[in-house]
Tab-separated table of N, CA and C in Angstrom:
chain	number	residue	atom	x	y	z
R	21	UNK	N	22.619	-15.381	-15.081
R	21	UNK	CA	21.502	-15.695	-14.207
R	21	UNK	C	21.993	-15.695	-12.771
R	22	UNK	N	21.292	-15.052	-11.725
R	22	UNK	CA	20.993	-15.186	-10.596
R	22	UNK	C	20.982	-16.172	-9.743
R	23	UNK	N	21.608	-16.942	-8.841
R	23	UNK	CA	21.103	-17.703	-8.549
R	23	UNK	C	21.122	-17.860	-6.641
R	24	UNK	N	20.091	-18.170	-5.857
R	24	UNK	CA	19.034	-17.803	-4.574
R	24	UNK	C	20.109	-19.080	-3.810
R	25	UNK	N	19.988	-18.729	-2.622
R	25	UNK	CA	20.446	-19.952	-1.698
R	25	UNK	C	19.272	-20.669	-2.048
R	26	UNK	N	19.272	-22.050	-1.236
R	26	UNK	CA	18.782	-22.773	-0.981
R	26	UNK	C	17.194	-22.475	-0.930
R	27	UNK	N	17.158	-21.934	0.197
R	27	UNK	CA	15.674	-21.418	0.195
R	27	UNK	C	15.181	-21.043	-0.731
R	28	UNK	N	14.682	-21.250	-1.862
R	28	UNK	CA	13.948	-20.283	-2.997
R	28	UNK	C	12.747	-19.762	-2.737
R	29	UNK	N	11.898	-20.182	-1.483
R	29	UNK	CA	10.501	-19.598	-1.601
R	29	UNK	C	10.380	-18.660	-1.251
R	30	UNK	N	11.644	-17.863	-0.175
R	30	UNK	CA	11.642	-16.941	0.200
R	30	UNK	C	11.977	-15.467	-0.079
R	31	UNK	N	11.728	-14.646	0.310
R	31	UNK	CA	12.454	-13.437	-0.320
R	31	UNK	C	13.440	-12.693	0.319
R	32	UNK	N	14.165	-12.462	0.487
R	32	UNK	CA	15.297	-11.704	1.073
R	32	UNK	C	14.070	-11.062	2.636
R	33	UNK	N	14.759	-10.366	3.350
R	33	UNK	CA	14.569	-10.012	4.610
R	33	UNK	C	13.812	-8.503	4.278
R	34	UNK	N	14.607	-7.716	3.320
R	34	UNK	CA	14.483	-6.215	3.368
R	34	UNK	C	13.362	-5.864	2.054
R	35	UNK	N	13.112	-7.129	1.648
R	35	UNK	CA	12.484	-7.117	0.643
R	35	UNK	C	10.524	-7.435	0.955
R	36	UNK	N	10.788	-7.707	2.213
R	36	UNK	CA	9.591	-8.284	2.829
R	36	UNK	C	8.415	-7.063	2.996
R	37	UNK	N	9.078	-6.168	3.033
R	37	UNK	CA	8.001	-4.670	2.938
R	37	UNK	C	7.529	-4.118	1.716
R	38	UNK	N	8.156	-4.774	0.984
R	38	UNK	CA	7.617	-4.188	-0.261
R	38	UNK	C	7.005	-5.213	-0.808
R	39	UNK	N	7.039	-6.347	-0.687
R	39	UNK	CA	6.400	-7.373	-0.988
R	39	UNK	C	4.558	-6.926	-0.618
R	40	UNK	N	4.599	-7.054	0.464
R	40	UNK	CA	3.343	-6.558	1.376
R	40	UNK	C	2.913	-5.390	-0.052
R	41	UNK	N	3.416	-4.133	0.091
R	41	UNK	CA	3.028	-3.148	-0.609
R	41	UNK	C	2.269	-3.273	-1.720
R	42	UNK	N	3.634	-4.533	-2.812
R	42	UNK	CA	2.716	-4.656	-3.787
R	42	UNK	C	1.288	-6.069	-4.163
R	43	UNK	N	1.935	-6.864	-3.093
R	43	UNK	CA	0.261	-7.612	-2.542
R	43	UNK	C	-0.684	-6.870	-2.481
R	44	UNK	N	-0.795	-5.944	-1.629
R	44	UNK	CA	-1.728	-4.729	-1.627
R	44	UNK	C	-1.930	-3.882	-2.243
R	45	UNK	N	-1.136	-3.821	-3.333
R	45	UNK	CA	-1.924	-2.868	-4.450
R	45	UNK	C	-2.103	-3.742	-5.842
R	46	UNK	N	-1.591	-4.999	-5.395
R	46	UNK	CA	-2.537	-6.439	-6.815
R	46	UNK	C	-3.955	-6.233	-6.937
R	47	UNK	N	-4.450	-5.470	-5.799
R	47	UNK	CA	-6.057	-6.123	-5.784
R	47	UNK	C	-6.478	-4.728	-6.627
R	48	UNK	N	-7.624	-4.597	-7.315
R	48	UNK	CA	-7.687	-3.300	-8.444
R	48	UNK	C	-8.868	-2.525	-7.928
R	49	UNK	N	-9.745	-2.823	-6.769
R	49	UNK	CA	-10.195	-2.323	-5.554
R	49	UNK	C	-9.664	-1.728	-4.619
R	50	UNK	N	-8.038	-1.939	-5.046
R	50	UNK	CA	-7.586	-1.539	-3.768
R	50	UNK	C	-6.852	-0.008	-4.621
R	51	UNK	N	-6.337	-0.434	-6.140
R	51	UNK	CA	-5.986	0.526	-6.727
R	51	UNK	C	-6.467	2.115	-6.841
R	52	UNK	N	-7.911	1.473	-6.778
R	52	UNK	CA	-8.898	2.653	-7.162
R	52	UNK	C	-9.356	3.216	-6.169
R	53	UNK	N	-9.086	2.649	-4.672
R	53	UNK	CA	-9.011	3.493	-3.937
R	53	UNK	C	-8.051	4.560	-3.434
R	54	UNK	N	-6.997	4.214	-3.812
R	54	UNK	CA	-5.386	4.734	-3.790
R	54	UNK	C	-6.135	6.018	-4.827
R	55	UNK	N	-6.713	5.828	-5.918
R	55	UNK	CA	-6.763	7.292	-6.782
R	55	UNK	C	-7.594	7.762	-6.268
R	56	UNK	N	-8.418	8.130	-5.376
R	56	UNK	CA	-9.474	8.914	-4.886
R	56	UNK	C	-8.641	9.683	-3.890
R	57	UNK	N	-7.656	9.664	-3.059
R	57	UNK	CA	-6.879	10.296	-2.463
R	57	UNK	C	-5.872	11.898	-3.444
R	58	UNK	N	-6.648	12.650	-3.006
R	58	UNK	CA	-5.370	13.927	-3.740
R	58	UNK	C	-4.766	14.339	-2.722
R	59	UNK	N	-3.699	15.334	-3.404
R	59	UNK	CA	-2.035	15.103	-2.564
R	59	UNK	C	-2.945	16.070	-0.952
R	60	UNK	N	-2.476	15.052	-0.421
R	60	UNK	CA	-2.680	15.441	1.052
R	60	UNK	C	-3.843	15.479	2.107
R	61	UNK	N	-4.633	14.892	1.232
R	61	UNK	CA	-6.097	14.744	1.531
R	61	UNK	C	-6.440	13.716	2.528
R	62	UNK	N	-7.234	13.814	3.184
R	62	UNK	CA	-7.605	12.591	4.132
R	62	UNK	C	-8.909	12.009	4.490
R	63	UNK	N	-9.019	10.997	4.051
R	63	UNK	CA	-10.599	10.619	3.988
R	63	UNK	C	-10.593	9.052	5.030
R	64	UNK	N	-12.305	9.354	4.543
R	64	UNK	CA	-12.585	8.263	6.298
R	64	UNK	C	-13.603	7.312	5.149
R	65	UNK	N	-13.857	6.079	5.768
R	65	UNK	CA	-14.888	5.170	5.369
R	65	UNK	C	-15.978	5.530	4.561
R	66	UNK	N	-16.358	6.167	5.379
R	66	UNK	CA	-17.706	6.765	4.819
R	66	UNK	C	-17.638	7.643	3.076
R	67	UNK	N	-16.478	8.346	3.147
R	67	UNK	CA	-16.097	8.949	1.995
R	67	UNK	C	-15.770	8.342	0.835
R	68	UNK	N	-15.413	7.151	0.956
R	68	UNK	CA	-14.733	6.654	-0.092
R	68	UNK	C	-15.932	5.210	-0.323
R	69	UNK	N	-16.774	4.974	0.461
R	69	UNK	CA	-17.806	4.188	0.393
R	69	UNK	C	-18.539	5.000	-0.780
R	70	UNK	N	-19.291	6.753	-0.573
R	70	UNK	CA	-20.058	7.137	-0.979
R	70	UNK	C	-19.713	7.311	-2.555
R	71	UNK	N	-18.701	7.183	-2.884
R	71	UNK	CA	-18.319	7.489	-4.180
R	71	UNK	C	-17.954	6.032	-4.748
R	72	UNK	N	-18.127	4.553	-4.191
R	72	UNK	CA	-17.812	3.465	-4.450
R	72	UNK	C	-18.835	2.603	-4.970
R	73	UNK	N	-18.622	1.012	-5.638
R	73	UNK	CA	-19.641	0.490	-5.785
R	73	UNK	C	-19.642	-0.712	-4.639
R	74	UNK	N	-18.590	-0.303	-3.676
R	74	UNK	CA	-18.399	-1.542	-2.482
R	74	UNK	C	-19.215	-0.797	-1.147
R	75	UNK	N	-19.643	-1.961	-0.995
R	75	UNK	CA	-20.260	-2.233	1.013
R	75	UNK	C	-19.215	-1.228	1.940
R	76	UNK	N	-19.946	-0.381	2.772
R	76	UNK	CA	-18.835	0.337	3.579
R	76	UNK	C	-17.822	-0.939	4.479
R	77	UNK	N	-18.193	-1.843	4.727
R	77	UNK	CA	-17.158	-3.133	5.536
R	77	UNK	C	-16.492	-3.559	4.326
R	78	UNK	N	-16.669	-3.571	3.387
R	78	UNK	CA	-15.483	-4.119	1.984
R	78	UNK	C	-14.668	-3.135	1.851
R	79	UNK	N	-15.024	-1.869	1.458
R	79	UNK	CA	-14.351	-0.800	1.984
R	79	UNK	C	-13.278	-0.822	2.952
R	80	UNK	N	-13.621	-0.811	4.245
R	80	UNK	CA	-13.027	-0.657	5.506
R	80	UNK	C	-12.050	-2.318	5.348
R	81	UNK	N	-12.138	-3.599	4.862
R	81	UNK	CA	-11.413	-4.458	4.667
R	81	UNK	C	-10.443	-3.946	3.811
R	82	UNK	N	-10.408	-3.549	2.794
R	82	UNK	CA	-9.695	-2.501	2.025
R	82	UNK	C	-8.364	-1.927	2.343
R	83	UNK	N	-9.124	-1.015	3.172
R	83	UNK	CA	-8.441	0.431	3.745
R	83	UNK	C	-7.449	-0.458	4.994
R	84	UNK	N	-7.713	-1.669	5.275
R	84	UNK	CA	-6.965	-1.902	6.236
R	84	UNK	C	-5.817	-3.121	5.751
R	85	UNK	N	-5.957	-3.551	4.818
R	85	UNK	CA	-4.964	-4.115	4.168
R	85	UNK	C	-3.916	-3.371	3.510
R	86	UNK	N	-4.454	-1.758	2.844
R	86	UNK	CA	-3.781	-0.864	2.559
R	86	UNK	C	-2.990	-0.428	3.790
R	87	UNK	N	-3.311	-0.156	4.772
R	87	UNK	CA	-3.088	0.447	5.974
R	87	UNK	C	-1.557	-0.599	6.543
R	88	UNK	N	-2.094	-1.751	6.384
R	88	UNK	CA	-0.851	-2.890	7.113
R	88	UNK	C	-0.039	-2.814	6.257
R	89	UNK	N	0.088	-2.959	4.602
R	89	UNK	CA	1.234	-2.814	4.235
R	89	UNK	C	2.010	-1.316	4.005
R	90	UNK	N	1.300	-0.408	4.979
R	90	UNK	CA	2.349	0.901	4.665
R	90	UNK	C	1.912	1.774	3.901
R	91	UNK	N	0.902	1.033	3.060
R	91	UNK	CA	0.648	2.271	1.634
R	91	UNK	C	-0.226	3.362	2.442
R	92	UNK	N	-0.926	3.135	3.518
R	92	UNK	CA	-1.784	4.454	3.783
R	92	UNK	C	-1.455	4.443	5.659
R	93	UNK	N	-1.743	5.677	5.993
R	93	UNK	CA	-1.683	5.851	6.988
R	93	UNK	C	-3.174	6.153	7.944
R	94	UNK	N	-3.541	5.817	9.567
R	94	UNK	CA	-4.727	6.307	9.759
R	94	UNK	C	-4.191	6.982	10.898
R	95	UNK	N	-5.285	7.827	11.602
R	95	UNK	CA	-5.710	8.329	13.083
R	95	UNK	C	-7.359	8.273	13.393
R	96	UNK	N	-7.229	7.515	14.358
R	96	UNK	CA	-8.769	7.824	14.769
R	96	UNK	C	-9.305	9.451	15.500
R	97	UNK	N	-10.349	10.151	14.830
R	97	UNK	CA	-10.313	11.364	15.572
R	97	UNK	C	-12.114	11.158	15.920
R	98	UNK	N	-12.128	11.317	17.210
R	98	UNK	CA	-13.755	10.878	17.714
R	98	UNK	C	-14.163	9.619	17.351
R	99	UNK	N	-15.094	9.647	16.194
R	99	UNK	CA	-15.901	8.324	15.686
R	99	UNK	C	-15.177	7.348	14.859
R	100	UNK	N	-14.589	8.497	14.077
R	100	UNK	CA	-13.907	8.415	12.720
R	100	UNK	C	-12.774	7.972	12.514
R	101	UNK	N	-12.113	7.254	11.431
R	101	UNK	CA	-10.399	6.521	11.280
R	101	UNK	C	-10.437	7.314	10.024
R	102	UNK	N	-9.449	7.991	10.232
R	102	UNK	CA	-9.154	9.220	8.784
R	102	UNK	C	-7.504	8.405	8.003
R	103	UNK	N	-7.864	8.376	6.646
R	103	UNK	CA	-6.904	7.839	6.233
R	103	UNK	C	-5.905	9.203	5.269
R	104	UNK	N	-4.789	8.857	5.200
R	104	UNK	CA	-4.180	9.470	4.213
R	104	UNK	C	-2.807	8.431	3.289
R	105	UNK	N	-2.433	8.564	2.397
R	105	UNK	CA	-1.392	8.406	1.451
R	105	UNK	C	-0.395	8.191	2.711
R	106	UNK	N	0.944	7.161	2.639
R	106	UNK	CA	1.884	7.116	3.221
R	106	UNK	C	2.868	7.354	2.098
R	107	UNK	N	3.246	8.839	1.908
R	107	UNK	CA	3.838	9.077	0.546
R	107	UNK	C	5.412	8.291	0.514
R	108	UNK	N	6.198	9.198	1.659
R	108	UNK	CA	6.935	9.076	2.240
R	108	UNK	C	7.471	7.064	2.156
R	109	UNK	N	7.147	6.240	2.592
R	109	UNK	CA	6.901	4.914	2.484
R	109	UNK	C	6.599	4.458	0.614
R	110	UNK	N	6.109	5.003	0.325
R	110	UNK	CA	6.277	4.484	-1.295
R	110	UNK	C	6.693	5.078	-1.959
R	111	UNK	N	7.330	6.373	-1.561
R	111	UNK	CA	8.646	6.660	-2.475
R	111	UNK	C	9.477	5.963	-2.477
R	112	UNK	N	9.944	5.749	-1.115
R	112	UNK	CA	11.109	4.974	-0.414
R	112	UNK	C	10.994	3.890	-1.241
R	113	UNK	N	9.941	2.643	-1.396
R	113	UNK	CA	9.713	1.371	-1.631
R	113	UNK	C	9.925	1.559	-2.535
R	114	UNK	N	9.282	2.366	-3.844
R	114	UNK	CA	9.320	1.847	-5.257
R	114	UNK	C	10.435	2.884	-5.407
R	115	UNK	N	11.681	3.446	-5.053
R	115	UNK	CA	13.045	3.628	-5.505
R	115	UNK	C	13.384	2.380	-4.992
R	116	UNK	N	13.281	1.916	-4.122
R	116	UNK	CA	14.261	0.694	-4.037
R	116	UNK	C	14.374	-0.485	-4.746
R	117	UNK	N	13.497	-0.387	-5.514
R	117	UNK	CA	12.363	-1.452	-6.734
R	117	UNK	C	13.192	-0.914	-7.638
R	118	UNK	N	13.281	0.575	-7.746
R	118	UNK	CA	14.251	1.204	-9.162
R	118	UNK	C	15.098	1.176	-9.394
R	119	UNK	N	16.276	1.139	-8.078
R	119	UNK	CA	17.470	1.092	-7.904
R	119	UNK	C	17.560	-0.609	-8.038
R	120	UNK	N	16.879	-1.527	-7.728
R	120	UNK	CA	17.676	-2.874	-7.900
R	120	UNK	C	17.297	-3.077	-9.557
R	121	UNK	N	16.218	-2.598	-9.989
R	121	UNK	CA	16.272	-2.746	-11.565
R	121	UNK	C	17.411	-2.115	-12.081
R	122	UNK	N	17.768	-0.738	-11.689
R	122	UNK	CA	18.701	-0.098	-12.329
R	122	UNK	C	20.563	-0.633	-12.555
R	123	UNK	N	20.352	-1.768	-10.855
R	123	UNK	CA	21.826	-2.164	-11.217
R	123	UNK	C	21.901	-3.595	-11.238
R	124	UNK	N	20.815	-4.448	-11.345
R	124	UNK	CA	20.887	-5.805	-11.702
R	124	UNK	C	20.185	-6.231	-13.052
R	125	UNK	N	19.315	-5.377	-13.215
R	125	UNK	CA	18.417	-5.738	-14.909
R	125	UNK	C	19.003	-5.611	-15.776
């Protein structure tokens, strides 16, 4: 067994980003928006409202919790906040999830 300094509530420093990540993908609203994205695609509010059973502002609460922890990326172009996949960022995260299973589990 493992055992934490003192602090136990905390989580390591480098671990704090992925934490976020998978907070943000606990919620199963938030999951199912993650699958409406195909590889490279980029969608806005409105898009992912029209195919949803959520409020375009539940939505957009959503997309921006996704957005803070990394999992998605935006740009505003005119009206619009266009989102895409932050692939790049959750490869990274969940190897590093793989690699500490792989040499401490």
């Amino acid at each position: 067994m493992r055992f934490f300094d003192a602090d136990t509530s905390s989580i390591p420093p480098e671990w704090q980003p992925m934490a976020r990540v998978f907070t943000a993908l606990g919620d199963e609203h938030r999951q199912r928006i993650l699958l409406l994205f195909d590889k490279g695609e980029r969608l806005n509010v409105g898009d992912i409202a029209a195919v949803s059973t959520l409020a375009r502002s539940t939505v957009s609460h959503h997309l921006r919790i996704l957005r803070e922890a990394g999992v998605l990326c935006s740009e505003k172009i005119g009206k619009e906040v266009w989102f895409w996949i932050n692939r790049t960022w959750l490869e990274e995260t969940l190897a590093n999830v793989l690699e500490h299973v792989r040499q401490n589990c």
